[in-house]
Coordinates of C-alpha atoms in Angstrom, one line a residue:
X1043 CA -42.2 -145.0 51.1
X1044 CA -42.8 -141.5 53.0
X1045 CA -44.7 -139.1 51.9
X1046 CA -42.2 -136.6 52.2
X1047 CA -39.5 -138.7 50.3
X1048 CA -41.8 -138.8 47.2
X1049 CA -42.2 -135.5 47.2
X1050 CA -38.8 -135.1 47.3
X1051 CA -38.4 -137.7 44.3
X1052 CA -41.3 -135.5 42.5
X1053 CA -40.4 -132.1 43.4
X1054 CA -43.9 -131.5 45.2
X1055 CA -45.0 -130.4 47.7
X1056 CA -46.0 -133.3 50.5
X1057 CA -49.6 -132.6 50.7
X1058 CA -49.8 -133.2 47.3
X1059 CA -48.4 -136.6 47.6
X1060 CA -50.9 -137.2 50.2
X1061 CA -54.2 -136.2 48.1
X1062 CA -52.8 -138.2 45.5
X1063 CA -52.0 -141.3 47.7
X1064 CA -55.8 -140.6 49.3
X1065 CA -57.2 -140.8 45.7
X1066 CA -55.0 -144.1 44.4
X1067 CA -55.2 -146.0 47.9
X1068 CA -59.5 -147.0 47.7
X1069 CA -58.4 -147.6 43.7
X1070 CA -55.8 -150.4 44.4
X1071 CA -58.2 -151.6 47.3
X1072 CA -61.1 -151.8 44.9
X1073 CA -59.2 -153.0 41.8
X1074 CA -56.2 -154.8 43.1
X1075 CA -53.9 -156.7 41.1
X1076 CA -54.9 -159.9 41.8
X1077 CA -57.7 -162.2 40.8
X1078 CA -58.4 -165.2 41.8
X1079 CA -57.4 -163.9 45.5
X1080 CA -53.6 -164.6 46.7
X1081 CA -52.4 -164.5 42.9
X1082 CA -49.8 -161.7 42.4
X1083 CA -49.7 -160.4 39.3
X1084 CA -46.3 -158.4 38.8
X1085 CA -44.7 -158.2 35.6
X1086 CA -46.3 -158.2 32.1
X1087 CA -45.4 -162.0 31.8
X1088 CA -47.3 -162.6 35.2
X1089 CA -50.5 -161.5 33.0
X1090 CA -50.0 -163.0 30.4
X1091 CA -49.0 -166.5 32.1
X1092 CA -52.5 -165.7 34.4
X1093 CA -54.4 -165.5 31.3
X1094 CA -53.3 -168.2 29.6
X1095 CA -53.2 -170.8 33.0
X1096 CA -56.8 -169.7 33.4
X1097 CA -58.5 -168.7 30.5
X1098 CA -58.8 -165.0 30.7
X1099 CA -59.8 -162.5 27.8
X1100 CA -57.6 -159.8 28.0
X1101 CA -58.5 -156.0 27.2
X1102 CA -55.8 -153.6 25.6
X1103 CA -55.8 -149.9 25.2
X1104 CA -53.7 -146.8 25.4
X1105 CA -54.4 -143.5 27.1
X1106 CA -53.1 -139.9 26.8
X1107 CA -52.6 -137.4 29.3
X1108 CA -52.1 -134.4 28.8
X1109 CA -48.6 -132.6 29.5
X1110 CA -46.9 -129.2 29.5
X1111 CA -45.3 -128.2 26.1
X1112 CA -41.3 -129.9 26.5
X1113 CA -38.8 -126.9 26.2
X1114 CA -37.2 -125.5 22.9
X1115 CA -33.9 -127.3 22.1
X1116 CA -35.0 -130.6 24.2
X1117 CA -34.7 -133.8 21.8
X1118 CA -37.4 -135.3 20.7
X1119 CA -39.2 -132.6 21.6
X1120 CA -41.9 -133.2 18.6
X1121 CA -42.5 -136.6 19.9
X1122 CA -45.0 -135.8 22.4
X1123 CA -47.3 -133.9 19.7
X1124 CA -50.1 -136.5 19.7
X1125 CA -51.5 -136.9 16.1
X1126 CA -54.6 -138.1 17.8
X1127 CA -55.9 -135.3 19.9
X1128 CA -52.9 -132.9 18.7
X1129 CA -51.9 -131.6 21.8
X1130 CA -48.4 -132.5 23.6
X1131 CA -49.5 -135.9 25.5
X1132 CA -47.8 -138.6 27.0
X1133 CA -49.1 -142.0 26.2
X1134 CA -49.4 -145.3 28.6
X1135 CA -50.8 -149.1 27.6
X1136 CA -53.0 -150.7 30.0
X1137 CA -54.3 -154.6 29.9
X1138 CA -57.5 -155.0 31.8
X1139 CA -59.7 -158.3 32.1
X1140 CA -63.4 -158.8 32.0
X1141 CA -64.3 -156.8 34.9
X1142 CA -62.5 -153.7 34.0
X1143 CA -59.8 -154.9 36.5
X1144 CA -56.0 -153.1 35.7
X1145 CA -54.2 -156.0 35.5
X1146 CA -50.9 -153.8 33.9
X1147 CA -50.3 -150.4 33.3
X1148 CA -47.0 -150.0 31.3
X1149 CA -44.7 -146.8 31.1
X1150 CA -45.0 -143.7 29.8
X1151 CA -44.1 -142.9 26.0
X1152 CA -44.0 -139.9 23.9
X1153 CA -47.6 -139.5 22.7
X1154 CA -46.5 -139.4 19.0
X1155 CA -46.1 -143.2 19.6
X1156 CA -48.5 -145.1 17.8
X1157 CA -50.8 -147.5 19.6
X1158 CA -49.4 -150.7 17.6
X1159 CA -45.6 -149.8 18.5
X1160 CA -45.8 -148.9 22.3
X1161 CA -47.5 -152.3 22.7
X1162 CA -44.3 -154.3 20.6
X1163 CA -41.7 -151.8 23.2
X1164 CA -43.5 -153.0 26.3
X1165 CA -43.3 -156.3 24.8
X1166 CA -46.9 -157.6 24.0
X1167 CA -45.7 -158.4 20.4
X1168 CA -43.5 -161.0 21.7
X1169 CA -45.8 -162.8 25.0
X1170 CA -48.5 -163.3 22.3
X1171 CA -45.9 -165.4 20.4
X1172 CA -44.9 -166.9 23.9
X1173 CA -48.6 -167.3 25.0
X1174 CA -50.6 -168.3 21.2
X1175 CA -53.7 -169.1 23.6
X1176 CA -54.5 -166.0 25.0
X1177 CA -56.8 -163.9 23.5
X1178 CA -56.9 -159.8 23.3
X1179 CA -59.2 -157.8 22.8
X1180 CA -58.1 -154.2 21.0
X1181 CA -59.5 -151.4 19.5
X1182 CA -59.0 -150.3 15.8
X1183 CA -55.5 -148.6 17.0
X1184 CA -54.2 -151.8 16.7
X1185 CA -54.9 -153.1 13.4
X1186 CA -51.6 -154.3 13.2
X1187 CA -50.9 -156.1 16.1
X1188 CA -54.5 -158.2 14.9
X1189 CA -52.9 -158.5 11.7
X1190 CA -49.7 -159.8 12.9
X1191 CA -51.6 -162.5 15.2
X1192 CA -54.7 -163.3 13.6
X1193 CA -57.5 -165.2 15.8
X1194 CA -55.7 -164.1 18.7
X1195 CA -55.8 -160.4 18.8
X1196 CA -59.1 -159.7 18.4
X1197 CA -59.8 -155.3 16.4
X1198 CA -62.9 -154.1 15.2
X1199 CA -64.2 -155.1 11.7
X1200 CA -62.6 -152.9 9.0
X1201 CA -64.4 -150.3 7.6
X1202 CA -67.2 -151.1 4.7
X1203 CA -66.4 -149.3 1.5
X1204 CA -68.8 -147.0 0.3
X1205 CA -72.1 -148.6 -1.6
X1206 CA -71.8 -151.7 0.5
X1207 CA -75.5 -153.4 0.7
X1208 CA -77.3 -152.5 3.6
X1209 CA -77.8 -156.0 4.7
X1210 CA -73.7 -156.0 5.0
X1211 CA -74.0 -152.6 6.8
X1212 CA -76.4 -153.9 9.1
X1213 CA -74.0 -157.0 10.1
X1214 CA -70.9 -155.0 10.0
X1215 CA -72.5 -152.4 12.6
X1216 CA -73.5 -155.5 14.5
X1217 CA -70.2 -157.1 14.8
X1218 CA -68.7 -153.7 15.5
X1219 CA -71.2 -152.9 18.3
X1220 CA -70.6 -156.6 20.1
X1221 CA -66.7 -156.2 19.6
X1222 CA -67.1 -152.3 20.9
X1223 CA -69.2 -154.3 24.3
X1224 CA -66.8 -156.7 24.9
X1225 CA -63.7 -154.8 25.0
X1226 CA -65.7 -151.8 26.8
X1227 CA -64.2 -153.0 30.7
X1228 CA -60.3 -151.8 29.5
X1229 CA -62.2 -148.1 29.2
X1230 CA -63.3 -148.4 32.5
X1231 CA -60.1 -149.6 34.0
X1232 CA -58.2 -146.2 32.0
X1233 CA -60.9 -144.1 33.5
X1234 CA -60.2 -145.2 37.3
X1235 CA -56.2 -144.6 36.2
X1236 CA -57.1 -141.0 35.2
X1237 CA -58.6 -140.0 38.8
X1238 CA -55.1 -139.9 39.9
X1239 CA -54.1 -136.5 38.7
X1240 CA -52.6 -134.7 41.4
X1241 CA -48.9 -135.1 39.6
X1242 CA -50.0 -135.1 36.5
X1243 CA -49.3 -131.6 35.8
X1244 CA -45.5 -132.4 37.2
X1245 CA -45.5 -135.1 34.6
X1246 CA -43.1 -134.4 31.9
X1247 CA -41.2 -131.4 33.4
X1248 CA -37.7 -132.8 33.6
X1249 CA -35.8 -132.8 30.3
X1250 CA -33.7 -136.2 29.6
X1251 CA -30.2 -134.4 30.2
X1252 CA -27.7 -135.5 32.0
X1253 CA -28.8 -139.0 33.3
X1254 CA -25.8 -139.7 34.8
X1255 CA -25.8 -136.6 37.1
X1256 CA -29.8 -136.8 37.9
X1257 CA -29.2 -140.9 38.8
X1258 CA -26.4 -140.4 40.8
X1259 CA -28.3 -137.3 42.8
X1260 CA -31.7 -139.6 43.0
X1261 CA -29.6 -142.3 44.5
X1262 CA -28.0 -140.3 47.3
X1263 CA -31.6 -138.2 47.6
X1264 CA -33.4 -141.2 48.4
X1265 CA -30.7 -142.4 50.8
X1266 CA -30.7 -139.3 52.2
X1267 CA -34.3 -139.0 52.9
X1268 CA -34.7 -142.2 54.4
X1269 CA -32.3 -141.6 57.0
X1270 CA -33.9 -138.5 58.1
X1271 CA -31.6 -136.0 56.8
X1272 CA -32.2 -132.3 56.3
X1273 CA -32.7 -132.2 52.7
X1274 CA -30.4 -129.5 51.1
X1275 CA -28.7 -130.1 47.3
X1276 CA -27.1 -128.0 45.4
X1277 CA -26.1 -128.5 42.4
X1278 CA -28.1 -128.5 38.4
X1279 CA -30.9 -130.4 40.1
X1280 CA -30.6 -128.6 43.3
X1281 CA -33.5 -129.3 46.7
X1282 CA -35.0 -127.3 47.4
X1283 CA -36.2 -126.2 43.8
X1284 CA -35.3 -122.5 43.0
X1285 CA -39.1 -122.8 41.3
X1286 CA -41.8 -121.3 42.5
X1287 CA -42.2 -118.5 44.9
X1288 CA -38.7 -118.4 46.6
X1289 CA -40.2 -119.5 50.0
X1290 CA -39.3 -123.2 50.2
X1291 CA -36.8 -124.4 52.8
X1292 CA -35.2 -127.6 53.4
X1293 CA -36.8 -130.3 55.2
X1294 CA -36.4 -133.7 56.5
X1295 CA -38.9 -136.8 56.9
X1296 CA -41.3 -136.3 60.5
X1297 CA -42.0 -139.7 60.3
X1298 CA -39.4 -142.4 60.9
X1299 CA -38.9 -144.7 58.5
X1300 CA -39.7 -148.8 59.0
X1301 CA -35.9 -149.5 57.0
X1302 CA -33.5 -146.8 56.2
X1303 CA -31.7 -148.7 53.8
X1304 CA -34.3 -149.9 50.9
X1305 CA -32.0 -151.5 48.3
X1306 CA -31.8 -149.9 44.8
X1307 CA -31.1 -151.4 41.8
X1308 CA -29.8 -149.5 38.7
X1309 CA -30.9 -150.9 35.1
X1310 CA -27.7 -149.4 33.1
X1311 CA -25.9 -150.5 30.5
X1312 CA -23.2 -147.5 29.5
X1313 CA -20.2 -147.7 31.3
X1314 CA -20.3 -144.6 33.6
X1315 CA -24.1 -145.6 35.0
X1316 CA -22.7 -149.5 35.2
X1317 CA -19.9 -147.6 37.3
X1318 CA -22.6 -145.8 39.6
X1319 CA -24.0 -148.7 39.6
X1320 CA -21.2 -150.9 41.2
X1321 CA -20.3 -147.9 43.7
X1322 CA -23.4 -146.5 44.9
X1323 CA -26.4 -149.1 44.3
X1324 CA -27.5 -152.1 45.7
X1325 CA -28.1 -153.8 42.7
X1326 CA -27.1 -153.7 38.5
X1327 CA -29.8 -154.9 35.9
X1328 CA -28.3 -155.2 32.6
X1329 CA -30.5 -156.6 29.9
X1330 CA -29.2 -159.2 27.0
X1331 CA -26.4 -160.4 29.4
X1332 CA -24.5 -162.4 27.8
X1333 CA -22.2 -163.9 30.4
X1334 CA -18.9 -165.0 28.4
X1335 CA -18.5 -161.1 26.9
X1336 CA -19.4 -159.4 30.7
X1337 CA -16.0 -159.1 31.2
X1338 CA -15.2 -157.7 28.1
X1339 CA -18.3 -155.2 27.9
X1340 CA -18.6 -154.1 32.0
X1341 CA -15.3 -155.9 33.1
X1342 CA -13.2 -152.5 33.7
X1343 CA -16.8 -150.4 35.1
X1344 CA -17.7 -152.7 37.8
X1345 CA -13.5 -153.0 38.9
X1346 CA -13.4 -149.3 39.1
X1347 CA -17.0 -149.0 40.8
X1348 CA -16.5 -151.4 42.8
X1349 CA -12.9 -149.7 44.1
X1350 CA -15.2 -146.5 44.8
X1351 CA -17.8 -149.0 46.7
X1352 CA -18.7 -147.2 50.3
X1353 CA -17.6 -150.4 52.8
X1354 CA -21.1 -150.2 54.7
X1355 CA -22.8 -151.0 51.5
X1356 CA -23.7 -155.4 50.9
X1357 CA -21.5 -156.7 47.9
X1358 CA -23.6 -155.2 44.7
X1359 CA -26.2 -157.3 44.1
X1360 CA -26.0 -158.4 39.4
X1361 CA -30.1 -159.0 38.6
X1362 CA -29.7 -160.8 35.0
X1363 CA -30.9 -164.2 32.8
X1364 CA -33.3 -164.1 30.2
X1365 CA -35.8 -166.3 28.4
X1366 CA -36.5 -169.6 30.3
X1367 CA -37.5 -173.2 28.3
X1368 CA -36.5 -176.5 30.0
X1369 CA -37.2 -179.6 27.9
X1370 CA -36.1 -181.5 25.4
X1371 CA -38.4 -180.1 22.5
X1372 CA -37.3 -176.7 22.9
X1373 CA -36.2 -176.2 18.8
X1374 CA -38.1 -173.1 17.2
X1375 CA -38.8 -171.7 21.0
X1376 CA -35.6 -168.8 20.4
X1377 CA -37.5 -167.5 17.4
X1378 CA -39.8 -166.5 19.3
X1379 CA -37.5 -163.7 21.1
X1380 CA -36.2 -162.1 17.2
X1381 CA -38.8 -159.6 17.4
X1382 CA -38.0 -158.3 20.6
X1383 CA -34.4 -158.2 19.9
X1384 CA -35.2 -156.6 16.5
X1385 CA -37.3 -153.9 18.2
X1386 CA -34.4 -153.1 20.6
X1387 CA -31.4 -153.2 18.0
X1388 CA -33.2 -151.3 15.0
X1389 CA -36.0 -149.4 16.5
X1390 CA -35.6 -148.2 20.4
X1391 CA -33.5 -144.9 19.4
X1392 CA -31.9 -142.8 16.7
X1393 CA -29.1 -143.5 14.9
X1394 CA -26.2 -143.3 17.4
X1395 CA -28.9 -142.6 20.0
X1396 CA -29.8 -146.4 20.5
X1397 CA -28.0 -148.1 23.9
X1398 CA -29.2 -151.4 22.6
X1399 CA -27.4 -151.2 19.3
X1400 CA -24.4 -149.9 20.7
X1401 CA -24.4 -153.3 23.2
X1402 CA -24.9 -155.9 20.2
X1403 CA -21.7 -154.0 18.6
X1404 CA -19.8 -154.3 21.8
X1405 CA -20.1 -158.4 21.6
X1406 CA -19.4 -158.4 18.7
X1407 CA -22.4 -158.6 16.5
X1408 CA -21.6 -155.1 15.0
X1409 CA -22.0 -156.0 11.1
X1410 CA -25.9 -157.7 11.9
X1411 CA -26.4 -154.6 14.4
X1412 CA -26.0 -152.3 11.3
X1413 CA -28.1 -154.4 9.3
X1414 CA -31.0 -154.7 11.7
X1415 CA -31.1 -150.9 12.4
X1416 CA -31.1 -150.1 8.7
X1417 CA -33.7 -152.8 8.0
X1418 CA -36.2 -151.4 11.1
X1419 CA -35.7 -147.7 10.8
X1420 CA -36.5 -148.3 6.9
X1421 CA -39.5 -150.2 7.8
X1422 CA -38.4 -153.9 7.0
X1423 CA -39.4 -155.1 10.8
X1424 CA -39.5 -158.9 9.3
X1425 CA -36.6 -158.7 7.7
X1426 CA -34.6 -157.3 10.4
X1427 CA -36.0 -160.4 12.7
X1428 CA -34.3 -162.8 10.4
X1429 CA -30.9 -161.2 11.0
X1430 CA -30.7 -161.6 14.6
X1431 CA -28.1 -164.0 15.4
X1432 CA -29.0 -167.0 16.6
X1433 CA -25.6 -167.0 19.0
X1434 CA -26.7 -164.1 20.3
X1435 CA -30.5 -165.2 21.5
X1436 CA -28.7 -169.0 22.4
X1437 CA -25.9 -166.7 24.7
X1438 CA -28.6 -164.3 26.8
X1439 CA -31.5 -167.1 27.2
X1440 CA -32.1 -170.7 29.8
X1441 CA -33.7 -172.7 26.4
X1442 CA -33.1 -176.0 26.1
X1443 CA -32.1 -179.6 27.7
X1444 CA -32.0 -179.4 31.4
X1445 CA -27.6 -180.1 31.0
X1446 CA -27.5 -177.2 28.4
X1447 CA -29.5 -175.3 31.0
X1448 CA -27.7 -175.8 33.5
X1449 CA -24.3 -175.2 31.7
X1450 CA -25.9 -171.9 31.6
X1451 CA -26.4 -171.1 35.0
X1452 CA -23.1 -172.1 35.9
X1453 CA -22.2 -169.6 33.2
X1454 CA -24.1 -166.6 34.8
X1455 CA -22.6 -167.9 38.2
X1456 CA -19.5 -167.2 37.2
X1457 CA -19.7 -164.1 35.4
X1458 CA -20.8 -162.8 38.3
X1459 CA -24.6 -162.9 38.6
X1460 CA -26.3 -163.4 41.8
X1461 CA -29.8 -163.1 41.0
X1462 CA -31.6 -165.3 37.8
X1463 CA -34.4 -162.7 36.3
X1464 CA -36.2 -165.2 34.3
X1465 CA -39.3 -165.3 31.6
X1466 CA -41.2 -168.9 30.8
X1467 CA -42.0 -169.0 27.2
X1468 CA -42.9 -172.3 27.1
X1469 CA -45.5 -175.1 29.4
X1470 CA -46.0 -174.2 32.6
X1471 CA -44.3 -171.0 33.9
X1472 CA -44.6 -172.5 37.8
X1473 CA -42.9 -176.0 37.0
X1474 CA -40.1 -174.0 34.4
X1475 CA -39.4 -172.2 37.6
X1476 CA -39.5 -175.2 40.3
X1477 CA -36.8 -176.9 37.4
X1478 CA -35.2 -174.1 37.8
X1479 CA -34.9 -173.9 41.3
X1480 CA -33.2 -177.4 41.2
X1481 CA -30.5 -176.5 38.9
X1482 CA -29.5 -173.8 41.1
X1483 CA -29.5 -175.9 44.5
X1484 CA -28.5 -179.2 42.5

């Protein structure tokens, strides 16, 4: 993308895009994301299915930056106060391998976050289950993810208690110091991340308000920018900023872009953004898509987004699917997926703040929604696992037979889906995918 459209997108200035391009360009040379060459590592999964196809030890961490004290009255506002280095932070997780290569770098949370539960949102929790032979190594931030997958996730001896004998001293420092060694190249990897600091002062500045308003302005924005135009919004996110010294002016792209129309996908499940999504994107991601409730859930969004469709846009592109298990011993493999959909149900929000929750009640699953929040929230993870409905990880998975499988994909097909956004979770993640493949063009 131009340099001038991200720092439109960023609300910087373009020369600060360039330093900090200058700065992350030798970074990604030096310590791409792939290894062995021509492997592309993408996703999470990618990693994880990498590691496991060729024995890599992973490395796991978190890291804090810094950030600019959120506004009184924004929610969540105490979030970001870091019980670590007590300072407003946001916090990312990074996965490394042996030569302090990033091999993932996830998204940004509030730095109140504990180590342990940022890992389950990105997912970790639930590609260890997926993955049992891959083996990561953690730092004592994650006592409970070792705990939780013993032999496999790999935290520093706990602490001695006091008037241990020195000779259990001596080999408790000594396993300490070899764990500390091993797991030392996901430090390195962090410290590479953190020369990119050009934005990071910028990071943090917009409040979560009206996400509706700032998608719908970022999607024309970006649009707008790649076509060349003369930059000039007004508006409550208006371009130029009325920050600063009062001296900015609009501005258009000096360069000409290699494709004007780079297609955009919106992940949105509320109806209004499902809405913008059918009228202005190029693609919708929905997530637990459960194609014989779409209708019911998104029917009446995407008919009246799709009415307000501009006619030089492609027909809007639906990105869904789920787990992926082709076989005949497949039984047990859907357990796998209860913490995930735990984590989102019960834990990814506040009471009547939680999009995921809200979904689950919209199919139908409202009484075991309640459940699962109250169970999570109270600190029963387990217990709100059990509760997850087995119809409801069957409806928004590929596990199973290759004719249930396939009863399945004619099922997205029909509900609308044009693109299958898969996950392996069992044998090989290439061949689950070439199977795949075949249902599709069978």
């Amino acid at each position: 993308m131009p340099h001038e459209a991200l720092a439109a997108a960023f609300g910087v200035d373009r020369s600060t895009v360039t330093r900090a391009i200058g700065q992350v360009r030798p970074l990604l040379a030096r310590r791409g994301y792939a290894r062995p060459t021509g492997i592309r590592l993408h996703t999470l999964a990618d990693v994880f299915a990498y590691a496991a196809a060729e024995g890599v030890t992973l490395r796991l961490d978190a890291t804090e930056i810094r950030v600019r004290r959120p506004r009184v009255g924004r929610p969540g506002r105490k979030a970001f106060v870091s019980g670590k280095v007590k300072q407003n932070t946001i916090k990312s997780t990074v996965v490394s391998d042996e030569y302090g290569s990033t091999l993932w770098c996830g998204g940004h949370r509030p730095g109140r976050m504990h180590d342990t539960t940022a890992a389950r949102v990105e997912g970790i929790d639930a590609l260890l289950d997926a993955y049992p032979q891959v083996t990561v190594l953690v730092d004592a931030g994650y006592q409970g993810l070792a705990k939780a997958h013993p032999g496999q996730v790999v935290a520093p001896p706990l602490k001695l208690r006091p008037g241990a004998p020195p000779a259990r001293q001596t080999a408790w420092e000594a396993e300490r110091k070899q764990q500390s060694s091993q797991r030392i190249p996901v430090e390195h990897a962090i410290a590479e991340l953190k020369w990119w600091r050009q934005l990071q002062r910028f990071t943090g500045r917009v409040p979560y308000t009206k996400p509706l308003g700032r998608a719908d302005q970022i999607l024309r924005t970006v649009r707008s920018a790649l076509r060349r135009d003369v930059l000039q919004i007004d508006g409550p996110h208006p371009i130029p900023t009325p920050d600063g010294t009062g001296l900015g002016k609009p501005l258009k792209l000096l360069t000409t872009p290699e494709r004007s129309n780079v297609p955009i996908f919106l992940a949105a499940l509320g109806e209004k953004t499902v809405r913008l999504a059918a009228s202005q994107a190029d693609g919708w991601m929905p997530i637990f898509f459960i194609p014989e409730y779409a209708g019911k859930v998104w029917g009446e969004p995407l008919r009246a987004g799709s009415r307000e469709r501009d006619s030089t846009l492609e027909p809007l592109q639906v990105v869904a699917g789920g787990a992926l298990a082709i076989g005949e011993e497949t039984s047990g493999l859907l357990d796998q997926l209860r913490s995930t959909f735990a984590l989102y149900i019960g834990g990814m929000g506040a009471r009547g703040k939680n999009f995921y929750f809200d979904l689950a009640c919209r199919y139908g699953y409202e009484s075991e929604a309640i459940k699962i929040q109250d169970l999570y929230l109270a600190g029963h993870k387990h217990e709100a696992e059990r509760l997850v409905p087995m119809d409801f990880l069957e409806r928004t998975s590929l596990v199973g037979p290759r004719s249930h499988v396939a009863e399945r994909v004619a099922a997205y097909g029909e509900a609308g889906v044009t693109i299958l956004e898969v996950t392996p979770i069992a044998g090989d993640p290439v061949r689950q995918v070439e199977q795949l493949r075949a249902i599709v063009d069978g």
